[in-house]
Coordinates of C-alpha atoms in Angstrom, one line a residue:
M1 CA -14.4 5.4 10.2
A2 CA -16.2 2.5 9.6
R3 CA -19.2 2.0 11.5
L4 CA -20.5 -1.5 12.3
F5 CA -24.5 -1.3 13.2
V6 CA -25.6 -4.4 14.5
F7 CA -29.6 -5.0 15.4
A8 CA -30.4 -7.3 17.3
I9 CA -34.6 -7.8 17.9
G10 CA -36.4 -9.5 20.4
G11 CA -34.9 -11.5 23.1
T12 CA -33.2 -13.4 20.8
G13 CA -31.3 -11.2 18.9
A14 CA -30.3 -9.1 22.6
R15 CA -28.8 -13.2 23.6
V16 CA -26.8 -12.3 20.5
L17 CA -26.4 -8.9 21.6
R18 CA -24.7 -10.2 25.4
T19 CA -23.0 -12.9 23.4
L20 CA -21.2 -10.8 21.4
T21 CA -20.3 -7.9 23.6
M22 CA -18.5 -11.1 25.8
L23 CA -16.3 -12.2 22.6
L24 CA -15.2 -8.9 22.4
A25 CA -14.4 -8.2 26.0
A26 CA -12.5 -11.3 25.8
G27 CA -10.2 -9.3 22.8
V28 CA -12.2 -10.1 19.6
R29 CA -11.7 -7.5 17.2
L30 CA -13.8 -7.6 13.6
P31 CA -12.2 -6.5 10.8
N32 CA -12.4 -3.3 9.6
C33 CA -14.3 -2.2 11.5
D34 CA -13.5 1.0 13.5
Q35 CA -16.6 1.5 16.0
L36 CA -19.3 -1.5 16.3
V37 CA -23.1 0.5 17.1
P38 CA -25.4 -2.1 18.6
V39 CA -29.2 -1.2 17.8
L40 CA -31.6 -3.4 20.3
I41 CA -35.1 -3.1 18.8
D42 CA -38.0 -4.9 21.9
P43 CA -41.0 -3.8 22.1
D44 CA -41.1 -6.1 25.5
T45 CA -38.9 -3.4 27.3
D46 CA -39.8 -5.0 31.2
N47 CA -37.7 -8.5 29.6
G48 CA -35.4 -9.1 31.9
D49 CA -33.0 -10.5 28.5
V50 CA -33.4 -6.6 27.4
K51 CA -32.7 -5.1 30.1
R52 CA -29.1 -7.1 30.8
T53 CA -28.6 -6.4 27.2
V54 CA -28.8 -2.6 27.4
A55 CA -26.9 -2.0 30.6
L56 CA -24.0 -4.4 28.9
P57 CA -23.1 -2.7 26.1
R58 CA -22.5 0.6 28.2
R59 CA -20.6 -0.9 31.1
Y60 CA -18.3 -2.6 27.9
A61 CA -17.8 0.8 26.8
A62 CA -16.6 2.7 29.9
L63 CA -14.0 0.0 30.0
H64 CA -12.9 0.3 27.0
A65 CA -12.5 4.3 28.0
A66 CA -11.1 3.5 31.0
L67 CA -8.4 1.4 29.5
Y68 CA -7.7 3.0 26.6
P69 CA -8.1 7.1 27.3
A70 CA -8.1 9.9 25.0
G71 CA -8.9 7.4 22.0
A72 CA -5.7 4.7 21.8
K73 CA -6.4 2.6 19.6
P74 CA -5.3 -0.6 20.4
A75 CA -4.6 -3.4 17.9
S76 CA -5.2 -6.1 20.4
G77 CA -5.7 -7.0 23.3
F78 CA -9.6 -7.3 26.5
F79 CA -11.8 -4.6 25.9
S80 CA -10.0 -3.0 22.7
Q81 CA -13.3 -2.6 19.9
P82 CA -14.9 0.6 20.8
L83 CA -18.1 0.2 21.0
T84 CA -21.0 3.5 21.0
T85 CA -24.1 3.3 22.3
L86 CA -27.5 5.6 20.7
A87 CA -28.6 5.4 24.0
G88 CA -25.4 7.4 25.5

């Protein structure tokens, strides 16, 4: 299983990660990647961008699990790229 860890650092990294999550929701697939693991690094935890960005991958993962239960591996479609958060 090929995992891709994406490190997003600071406020700009949070915005890039949020954009990447929206692209994945639209059906964009990452080649040679079975699972995407976002890692957000920002010392300013009270930042609004960080709070929104932390919530978005969790929502994405919940939608992916609801749309593709029992480990289904769709080739394409909305929310088809598996995403796992380290925070759980």
